[in-house]
mmCIF file of C-alpha atoms in Angstrom:
data_model
loop_
_atom_site.group_PDB
_atom_site.id
_atom_site.type_symbol
_atom_site.label_atom_id
_atom_site.label_comp_id
_atom_site.label_asym_id
_atom_site.label_seq_id
_atom_site.Cartn_x
_atom_site.Cartn_y
_atom_site.Cartn_z
ATOM 1 C CA UNK A 1 -2.437 -6.325 84.746
ATOM 2 C CA UNK A 2 -1.034 -8.745 82.211
ATOM 3 C CA UNK A 3 -0.310 -6.425 79.296
ATOM 4 C CA UNK A 4 0.672 -2.771 78.938
ATOM 5 C CA UNK A 5 1.386 -0.595 75.932
ATOM 6 C CA UNK A 6 4.743 1.103 75.544
ATOM 7 C CA UNK A 7 4.918 4.697 74.272
ATOM 8 C CA UNK A 8 5.807 3.358 70.838
ATOM 9 C CA UNK A 9 2.592 1.366 70.758
ATOM 10 C CA UNK A 10 4.393 -1.954 70.823
ATOM 11 C CA UNK A 11 3.258 -4.495 73.442
ATOM 12 C CA UNK A 12 5.253 -5.050 76.604
ATOM 13 C CA UNK A 13 4.209 -7.164 79.568
ATOM 14 C CA UNK A 14 4.208 -7.144 83.326
ATOM 15 C CA UNK A 15 5.008 -10.801 83.993
ATOM 16 C CA UNK A 16 2.870 -12.430 86.712
ATOM 17 C CA UNK A 17 5.907 -14.574 87.636
ATOM 18 C CA UNK A 18 9.433 -15.078 86.284
ATOM 19 C CA UNK A 19 9.676 -16.093 82.627
ATOM 20 C CA UNK A 20 10.687 -19.703 82.113
ATOM 21 C CA UNK A 21 13.736 -19.931 79.900
ATOM 22 C CA UNK A 22 12.795 -23.004 77.944
ATOM 23 C CA UNK A 23 13.792 -24.189 74.505
ATOM 24 C CA UNK A 24 11.170 -26.952 74.435
ATOM 25 C CA UNK A 25 9.433 -25.270 71.512
ATOM 26 C CA UNK A 26 12.431 -24.789 69.263
ATOM 27 C CA UNK A 27 12.808 -21.198 68.154
ATOM 28 C CA UNK A 28 9.557 -20.278 69.892
ATOM 29 C CA UNK A 29 6.209 -19.314 68.477
ATOM 30 C CA UNK A 30 4.801 -17.537 65.434
ATOM 31 C CA UNK A 31 1.494 -15.883 66.303
ATOM 32 C CA UNK A 32 -0.419 -15.613 63.051
ATOM 33 C CA UNK A 33 -3.568 -14.051 61.683
ATOM 34 C CA UNK A 34 -4.734 -14.005 58.082
ATOM 35 C CA UNK A 35 -7.616 -12.186 56.464
ATOM 36 C CA UNK A 36 -9.221 -13.969 53.533
ATOM 37 C CA UNK A 37 -11.733 -13.606 50.722
ATOM 38 C CA UNK A 38 -13.983 -16.107 52.500
ATOM 39 C CA UNK A 39 -14.031 -19.383 54.386
ATOM 40 C CA UNK A 40 -14.001 -22.005 51.622
ATOM 41 C CA UNK A 41 -11.371 -24.154 49.968
ATOM 42 C CA UNK A 42 -11.115 -21.872 46.946
ATOM 43 C CA UNK A 43 -10.837 -18.679 48.991
ATOM 44 C CA UNK A 44 -7.554 -16.782 49.174
ATOM 45 C CA UNK A 45 -5.386 -14.982 51.699
ATOM 46 C CA UNK A 46 -5.465 -11.187 51.298
ATOM 47 C CA UNK A 47 -3.322 -10.138 54.261
ATOM 48 C CA UNK A 48 -1.099 -11.802 56.845
ATOM 49 C CA UNK A 49 0.300 -10.672 60.179
ATOM 50 C CA UNK A 50 2.954 -12.514 62.195
ATOM 51 C CA UNK A 51 4.354 -11.814 65.666
ATOM 52 C CA UNK A 52 7.424 -13.888 66.475
ATOM 53 C CA UNK A 53 7.808 -14.868 70.133
ATOM 54 C CA UNK A 54 10.673 -16.673 71.793
ATOM 55 C CA UNK A 55 10.114 -19.880 73.783
ATOM 56 C CA UNK A 56 8.899 -18.014 76.870
ATOM 57 C CA UNK A 57 6.576 -15.646 75.027
ATOM 58 C CA UNK A 58 8.608 -12.482 74.519
ATOM 59 C CA UNK A 59 8.069 -10.641 71.225
ATOM 60 C CA UNK A 60 11.171 -10.625 69.044
ATOM 61 C CA UNK A 61 9.782 -9.318 65.751
ATOM 62 C CA UNK A 62 6.589 -8.655 63.803
ATOM 63 C CA UNK A 63 5.690 -8.528 60.121
ATOM 64 C CA UNK A 64 2.702 -7.695 57.938
ATOM 65 C CA UNK A 65 1.823 -7.805 54.280
ATOM 66 C CA UNK A 66 -1.113 -7.347 51.979
ATOM 67 C CA UNK A 67 -1.611 -10.095 49.399
ATOM 68 C CA UNK A 68 -3.183 -9.677 45.972
ATOM 69 C CA UNK A 69 -5.636 -12.598 45.608
ATOM 70 C CA UNK A 70 -6.109 -11.909 41.881
ATOM 71 C CA UNK A 71 -9.843 -12.174 42.410
ATOM 72 C CA UNK A 72 -12.671 -10.424 44.237
ATOM 73 C CA UNK A 73 -11.567 -9.633 47.832
ATOM 74 C CA UNK A 74 -14.806 -10.886 49.366
ATOM 75 C CA UNK A 75 -16.468 -9.262 52.410
ATOM 76 C CA UNK A 76 -14.829 -5.831 52.401
ATOM 77 C CA UNK A 77 -17.264 -4.702 55.120
ATOM 78 C CA UNK A 78 -15.413 -7.100 57.470
ATOM 79 C CA UNK A 79 -11.741 -6.732 56.572
ATOM 80 C CA UNK A 80 -11.876 -3.352 54.802
ATOM 81 C CA UNK A 81 -9.566 -4.424 51.960
ATOM 82 C CA UNK A 82 -10.884 -3.396 48.557
ATOM 83 C CA UNK A 83 -9.716 -4.460 45.114
ATOM 84 C CA UNK A 84 -8.081 -1.053 44.715
ATOM 85 C CA UNK A 85 -6.156 -1.447 47.990
ATOM 86 C CA UNK A 86 -4.879 -4.881 46.930
ATOM 87 C CA UNK A 87 -4.140 -4.115 43.289
ATOM 88 C CA UNK A 88 -0.479 -3.247 43.840
ATOM 89 C CA UNK A 89 0.168 -5.845 46.548
ATOM 90 C CA UNK A 90 2.400 -8.908 45.929
ATOM 91 C CA UNK A 91 0.776 -12.252 45.175
ATOM 92 C CA UNK A 92 1.166 -15.119 47.609
ATOM 93 C CA UNK A 93 3.983 -16.836 45.665
ATOM 94 C CA UNK A 94 5.875 -13.537 45.871
ATOM 95 C CA UNK A 95 5.655 -13.430 49.692
ATOM 96 C CA UNK A 96 5.814 -17.191 50.363
ATOM 97 C CA UNK A 97 9.552 -17.242 51.113
ATOM 98 C CA UNK A 98 9.427 -14.221 53.429
ATOM 99 C CA UNK A 99 6.433 -15.590 55.319
ATOM 100 C CA UNK A 100 8.125 -18.987 55.491
ATOM 101 C CA UNK A 101 11.197 -17.477 57.153
ATOM 102 C CA UNK A 102 8.954 -16.187 59.942
ATOM 103 C CA UNK A 103 7.171 -19.504 60.433
ATOM 104 C CA UNK A 104 10.017 -22.007 60.074
ATOM 105 C CA UNK A 105 11.046 -23.860 63.233
ATOM 106 C CA UNK A 106 8.260 -22.330 65.317
ATOM 107 C CA UNK A 107 4.919 -23.483 66.678
ATOM 108 C CA UNK A 108 2.219 -21.595 64.771
ATOM 109 C CA UNK A 109 -0.243 -19.994 67.188
ATOM 110 C CA UNK A 110 -3.635 -18.722 66.034
ATOM 111 C CA UNK A 111 -7.169 -18.249 67.287
ATOM 112 C CA UNK A 112 -9.111 -21.063 65.567
ATOM 113 C CA UNK A 113 -5.722 -22.258 64.317
ATOM 114 C CA UNK A 114 -7.112 -24.919 62.006
ATOM 115 C CA UNK A 115 -8.630 -22.228 59.790
ATOM 116 C CA UNK A 116 -5.446 -20.138 59.555
ATOM 117 C CA UNK A 117 -3.316 -23.236 58.952
ATOM 118 C CA UNK A 118 -5.540 -24.508 56.165
ATOM 119 C CA UNK A 119 -5.704 -21.141 54.404
ATOM 120 C CA UNK A 120 -1.915 -20.761 54.587
ATOM 121 C CA UNK A 121 -1.219 -24.387 53.657
ATOM 122 C CA UNK A 122 -3.496 -24.193 50.616
ATOM 123 C CA UNK A 123 -1.733 -21.050 49.424
ATOM 124 C CA UNK A 124 1.615 -22.806 49.654
ATOM 125 C CA UNK A 125 0.188 -25.845 47.841
ATOM 126 C CA UNK A 126 -1.072 -23.645 45.013
ATOM 127 C CA UNK A 127 2.476 -22.311 44.678
ATOM 128 C CA UNK A 128 3.864 -25.863 44.554
ATOM 129 C CA UNK A 129 5.372 -25.504 48.044
ATOM 130 C CA UNK A 130 4.791 -26.758 51.570
ATOM 131 C CA UNK A 131 4.294 -24.387 54.481
ATOM 132 C CA UNK A 132 7.283 -24.804 56.861
ATOM 133 C CA UNK A 133 5.136 -25.482 59.940
ATOM 134 C CA UNK A 134 5.228 -28.748 61.875
ATOM 135 C CA UNK A 135 2.924 -27.921 64.786
ATOM 136 C CA UNK A 136 0.143 -25.477 65.547
ATOM 137 C CA UNK A 137 -1.556 -24.357 68.745
ATOM 138 C CA UNK A 138 -5.120 -23.082 68.913
ATOM 139 C CA UNK A 139 -5.687 -20.473 71.617
ATOM 140 C CA UNK A 140 -9.404 -21.321 71.662
ATOM 141 C CA UNK A 141 -8.459 -24.834 72.786
ATOM 142 C CA UNK A 142 -5.814 -23.551 75.212
ATOM 143 C CA UNK A 143 -8.309 -21.152 76.813
ATOM 144 C CA UNK A 144 -10.720 -24.014 77.347
ATOM 145 C CA UNK A 145 -7.996 -26.260 78.787
ATOM 146 C CA UNK A 146 -7.027 -23.487 81.213
ATOM 147 C CA UNK A 147 -10.644 -23.116 82.302
ATOM 148 C CA UNK A 148 -10.720 -19.386 81.555
ATOM 149 C CA UNK A 149 -14.210 -17.987 82.339
ATOM 150 C CA UNK A 150 -14.857 -16.599 78.871
ATOM 151 C CA UNK A 151 -18.425 -15.978 77.612
ATOM 152 C CA UNK A 152 -17.576 -17.269 74.122
ATOM 153 C CA UNK A 153 -14.703 -18.237 71.863
ATOM 154 C CA UNK A 154 -14.148 -14.812 70.301
ATOM 155 C CA UNK A 155 -10.716 -13.191 70.245
ATOM 156 C CA UNK A 156 -12.302 -10.053 71.699
ATOM 157 C CA UNK A 157 -13.368 -11.998 74.807
ATOM 158 C CA UNK A 158 -9.888 -13.449 75.300
ATOM 159 C CA UNK A 159 -8.382 -9.983 74.844
ATOM 160 C CA UNK A 160 -10.765 -8.447 77.378
ATOM 161 C CA UNK A 161 -9.955 -11.132 79.939
ATOM 162 C CA UNK A 162 -6.249 -10.280 79.825
ATOM 163 C CA UNK A 163 -6.792 -6.535 79.525
ATOM 164 C CA UNK A 164 -5.539 -6.314 75.951
ATOM 165 C CA UNK A 165 -6.836 -3.440 73.848
ATOM 166 C CA UNK A 166 -8.027 -4.174 70.318
ATOM 167 C CA UNK A 167 -7.310 -1.273 68.007
ATOM 168 C CA UNK A 168 -8.506 -2.566 64.653
ATOM 169 C CA UNK A 169 -10.446 -5.838 64.605
ATOM 170 C CA UNK A 170 -10.005 -7.912 61.433
ATOM 171 C CA UNK A 171 -6.718 -6.231 60.629
ATOM 172 C CA UNK A 172 -4.260 -9.133 60.402
ATOM 173 C CA UNK A 173 -1.386 -7.331 62.139
ATOM 174 C CA UNK A 174 -3.478 -5.948 64.990
ATOM 175 C CA UNK A 175 -5.266 -9.267 65.521
ATOM 176 C CA UNK A 176 -1.856 -10.993 65.650
ATOM 177 C CA UNK A 177 -0.638 -8.379 68.163
ATOM 178 C CA UNK A 178 -3.704 -8.842 70.340
ATOM 179 C CA UNK A 179 -3.313 -12.611 70.286
ATOM 180 C CA UNK A 180 0.404 -12.377 71.052
ATOM 181 C CA UNK A 181 -0.371 -10.250 74.120
ATOM 182 C CA UNK A 182 -3.042 -12.695 75.276
ATOM 183 C CA UNK A 183 -0.968 -15.779 74.508
ATOM 184 C CA UNK A 184 1.974 -14.884 76.744
ATOM 185 C CA UNK A 185 0.003 -14.917 80.020
ATOM 186 C CA UNK A 186 -1.860 -18.005 78.775
ATOM 187 C CA UNK A 187 1.487 -19.713 78.207
ATOM 188 C CA UNK A 188 2.654 -18.761 81.700
ATOM 189 C CA UNK A 189 -0.590 -19.961 83.276
ATOM 190 C CA UNK A 190 -0.300 -23.298 81.450
ATOM 191 C CA UNK A 191 3.268 -23.816 82.637
ATOM 192 C CA UNK A 192 2.440 -22.748 86.180
ATOM 193 C CA UNK A 193 -0.525 -25.137 86.389
ATOM 194 C CA UNK A 194 1.159 -27.995 84.534
ATOM 195 C CA UNK A 195 -1.409 -27.869 81.723
ATOM 196 C CA UNK A 196 0.090 -29.358 78.544
ATOM 197 C CA UNK A 197 -0.022 -27.138 75.491
ATOM 198 C CA UNK A 198 -2.556 -28.471 72.947
ATOM 199 C CA UNK A 199 -0.073 -28.926 70.095
ATOM 200 C CA UNK A 200 -1.403 -30.414 66.861
ATOM 201 C CA UNK A 201 0.696 -31.820 64.035
ATOM 202 C CA UNK A 202 0.225 -29.865 60.808
ATOM 203 C CA UNK A 203 -0.555 -31.935 57.733
ATOM 204 C CA UNK A 204 -0.194 -30.173 54.385
ATOM 205 C CA UNK A 205 -3.556 -29.427 52.774
ATOM 206 C CA UNK A 206 -3.655 -30.419 49.120
ATOM 207 C CA UNK A 207 -7.425 -30.351 48.536
ATOM 208 C CA UNK A 208 -7.782 -26.946 46.927
ATOM 209 C CA UNK A 209 -11.422 -27.356 45.905
ATOM 210 C CA UNK A 210 -10.555 -26.385 42.347
ATOM 211 C CA UNK A 211 -11.978 -29.223 40.257
ATOM 212 C CA UNK A 212 -12.159 -27.764 36.772
ATOM 213 C CA UNK A 213 -14.915 -30.213 35.788
ATOM 214 C CA UNK A 214 -17.204 -28.949 38.537
ATOM 215 C CA UNK A 215 -19.258 -25.736 38.293
ATOM 216 C CA UNK A 216 -17.683 -22.810 40.110
ATOM 217 C CA UNK A 217 -19.170 -21.929 43.484
ATOM 218 C CA UNK A 218 -18.152 -20.539 46.849
ATOM 219 C CA UNK A 219 -15.853 -23.379 47.898
ATOM 220 C CA UNK A 220 -18.012 -24.817 50.669
ATOM 221 C CA UNK A 221 -18.195 -28.195 48.964
ATOM 222 C CA UNK A 222 -18.162 -30.417 52.018
ATOM 223 C CA UNK A 223 -21.157 -28.631 53.531
ATOM 224 C CA UNK A 224 -23.445 -29.732 50.741
ATOM 225 C CA UNK A 225 -22.318 -33.355 50.283
ATOM 226 C CA UNK A 226 -25.227 -35.791 50.673
ATOM 227 C CA UNK A 227 -24.838 -37.706 53.931
ATOM 228 C CA UNK A 228 -24.289 -41.456 53.834
ATOM 229 C CA UNK A 229 -26.671 -43.823 55.584
ATOM 230 C CA UNK A 230 -24.931 -44.897 58.766
ATOM 231 C CA UNK A 231 -25.685 -47.505 61.408
ATOM 232 C CA UNK A 232 -27.535 -46.317 64.488
ATOM 233 C CA UNK A 233 -25.421 -45.277 67.473
ATOM 234 C CA UNK A 234 -25.572 -48.117 70.051
ATOM 235 C CA UNK A 235 -25.408 -45.743 73.037
ATOM 236 C CA UNK A 236 -28.259 -43.631 74.467
ATOM 237 C CA UNK A 237 -27.758 -39.882 74.493
ATOM 238 C CA UNK A 238 -26.174 -38.826 77.831
ATOM 239 C CA UNK A 239 -27.113 -35.183 77.270
ATOM 240 C CA UNK A 240 -25.303 -31.989 76.376
ATOM 241 C CA UNK A 241 -21.563 -31.601 76.372
ATOM 242 C CA UNK A 242 -20.268 -29.340 79.149
ATOM 243 C CA UNK A 243 -17.282 -27.106 78.465
ATOM 244 C CA UNK A 244 -14.212 -28.405 80.251
ATOM 245 C CA UNK A 245 -15.404 -32.009 80.280
ATOM 246 C CA UNK A 246 -14.734 -34.789 77.743
ATOM 247 C CA UNK A 247 -17.173 -35.918 75.111
ATOM 248 C CA UNK A 248 -19.090 -39.050 76.063
ATOM 249 C CA UNK A 249 -20.200 -41.967 73.937
ATOM 250 C CA UNK A 250 -23.739 -41.503 72.685
ATOM 251 C CA UNK A 251 -23.612 -37.718 72.457
ATOM 252 C CA UNK A 252 -25.445 -36.272 69.472
ATOM 253 C CA UNK A 253 -23.059 -34.136 67.404
ATOM 254 C CA UNK A 254 -24.103 -31.948 64.462
ATOM 255 C CA UNK A 255 -21.640 -30.389 62.004
ATOM 256 C CA UNK A 256 -22.301 -27.342 59.860
ATOM 257 C CA UNK A 257 -20.289 -25.239 57.437
ATOM 258 C CA UNK A 258 -17.036 -25.915 55.638
ATOM 259 C CA UNK A 259 -14.548 -28.212 57.343
ATOM 260 C CA UNK A 260 -10.867 -28.525 56.566
ATOM 261 C CA UNK A 261 -10.980 -32.238 57.365
ATOM 262 C CA UNK A 262 -12.930 -34.174 54.758
ATOM 263 C CA UNK A 263 -16.503 -34.236 56.100
ATOM 264 C CA UNK A 264 -16.951 -37.992 55.754
ATOM 265 C CA UNK A 265 -13.618 -38.628 57.473
ATOM 266 C CA UNK A 266 -14.573 -36.272 60.304
ATOM 267 C CA UNK A 267 -17.913 -38.031 60.742
ATOM 268 C CA UNK A 268 -16.260 -41.466 60.569
ATOM 269 C CA UNK A 269 -13.855 -40.515 63.360
ATOM 270 C CA UNK A 270 -16.739 -39.308 65.517
ATOM 271 C CA UNK A 271 -18.752 -42.475 64.912
ATOM 272 C CA UNK A 272 -15.757 -44.706 65.629
ATOM 273 C CA UNK A 273 -15.443 -42.902 68.975
ATOM 274 C CA UNK A 274 -19.052 -43.810 69.801
ATOM 275 C CA UNK A 275 -20.751 -40.513 68.973
ATOM 276 C CA UNK A 276 -23.995 -40.035 67.074
ATOM 277 C CA UNK A 277 -23.844 -37.778 64.011
ATOM 278 C CA UNK A 278 -27.055 -35.771 63.855
ATOM 279 C CA UNK A 279 -28.342 -34.369 60.571
ATOM 280 C CA UNK A 280 -30.078 -31.474 62.324
ATOM 281 C CA UNK A 281 -29.997 -29.527 65.587
ATOM 282 C CA UNK A 282 -32.681 -30.011 68.218
ATOM 283 C CA UNK A 283 -33.005 -29.575 71.977
ATOM 284 C CA UNK A 284 -31.408 -33.021 72.285
ATOM 285 C CA UNK A 285 -28.238 -32.085 70.384
ATOM 286 C CA UNK A 286 -25.163 -32.376 72.585
ATOM 287 C CA UNK A 287 -22.797 -30.243 70.514
ATOM 288 C CA UNK A 288 -22.539 -28.289 67.259
ATOM 289 C CA UNK A 289 -19.226 -28.252 65.405
ATOM 290 C CA UNK A 290 -18.625 -25.273 63.121
ATOM 291 C CA UNK A 291 -15.743 -23.066 62.014
ATOM 292 C CA UNK A 292 -18.109 -20.085 61.807
ATOM 293 C CA UNK A 293 -20.049 -19.722 65.053
ATOM 294 C CA UNK A 294 -21.857 -16.647 63.702
ATOM 295 C CA UNK A 295 -23.119 -18.507 60.647
ATOM 296 C CA UNK A 296 -26.717 -18.138 59.552
ATOM 297 C CA UNK A 297 -27.039 -21.775 58.525
ATOM 298 C CA UNK A 298 -30.140 -23.556 59.789
ATOM 299 C CA UNK A 299 -28.108 -25.622 62.257
ATOM 300 C CA UNK A 300 -26.272 -22.591 63.638
ATOM 301 C CA UNK A 301 -29.509 -20.641 64.073
ATOM 302 C CA UNK A 302 -31.110 -23.575 65.893
ATOM 303 C CA UNK A 303 -28.048 -23.946 68.112
ATOM 304 C CA UNK A 304 -28.327 -20.303 69.161
ATOM 305 C CA UNK A 305 -32.059 -20.720 69.749
ATOM 306 C CA UNK A 306 -31.627 -23.813 71.940
ATOM 307 C CA UNK A 307 -28.386 -22.749 73.629
ATOM 308 C CA UNK A 308 -26.545 -25.737 72.187
ATOM 309 C CA UNK A 309 -22.804 -25.758 72.993
ATOM 310 C CA UNK A 310 -20.642 -24.858 69.975
ATOM 311 C CA UNK A 311 -16.964 -25.628 69.281
ATOM 312 C CA UNK A 312 -14.672 -25.192 66.286
ATOM 313 C CA UNK A 313 -13.272 -28.062 64.245
ATOM 314 C CA UNK A 314 -9.837 -27.867 65.849
ATOM 315 C CA UNK A 315 -11.324 -28.079 69.352
ATOM 316 C CA UNK A 316 -13.558 -30.966 68.263
ATOM 317 C CA UNK A 317 -10.585 -32.921 66.899
ATOM 318 C CA UNK A 318 -8.841 -32.321 70.216
ATOM 319 C CA UNK A 319 -11.890 -33.608 72.124
ATOM 320 C CA UNK A 320 -12.045 -36.727 69.927
ATOM 321 C CA UNK A 321 -8.695 -37.849 71.318
ATOM 322 C CA UNK A 322 -10.328 -38.875 74.592
ATOM 323 C CA UNK A 323 -14.043 -39.736 74.478
ATOM 324 C CA UNK A 324 -15.368 -41.031 77.799
ATOM 325 C CA UNK A 325 -17.207 -44.362 77.827
ATOM 326 C CA UNK A 326 -20.971 -44.255 78.261
ATOM 327 C CA UNK A 327 -21.889 -44.632 81.953
ATOM 328 C CA UNK A 328 -24.168 -47.539 81.088
ATOM 329 C CA UNK A 329 -21.345 -49.547 79.536
#
């Protein structure tokens, strides 16, 4: 068993092998989860949970706060935080320094880390500040790199694999606790197997999606941008992407939903790597990229219907680092 609960309810672990006393990751890790009003650029953080871990994965502290978004809280049926519950909470600028103290000098760890980083970074940008995070690690990517036999990319599946009990899904503190408990054995497995941690440099997000001249909407601006006419991909489609293998030139990649990376830039990077950007999903689609796998967009529905592989934006950016040449080249 990887994780056990102490009588106080705080996580402790039965280590599968001796902890490695390493300082390679500075002060260690900050395992983070945020709940938000939605998924777009204009959406706001409404709660944040942080578990601080040292360099070998031991919990040293944890912290939680509600955040008043000064707007509608969004899908209360998911996160359970109503306007009344948030009315007396501090605003993000009022908690920015305290949150920053818990992030500074640490690798930020999150499940679908690109989303959490962009939400946090935008909040700091709105306050005229920069989030004190230099690197992030996505546990979805790490799980894939470790070859864990998970049925999907959900936190619940990762938790079940390591025997971690979820007490309150979509509560920022409990989700951070669950991820902290699952991350420690993942970290040990990576070090034992010599698998490098998928660290990504954090670039401050300054696109807040708040153009006063544009009509107000949900913040999913990049999803609705008309696509540019692009040259045809010179490589034939080699088929579907297989989890655990690299992308290959010629693969047909569709993107749906809001992306933190500018959509045109994301597509340009894929095309430069030799991939084909598809405007729709069919049985020939190699991969769907989305930050919301449960979306009811047309592309996401088709992907579920056809069994098309799906990855998040962070994982896709990681895959773009090494695209295999087409076998016919």
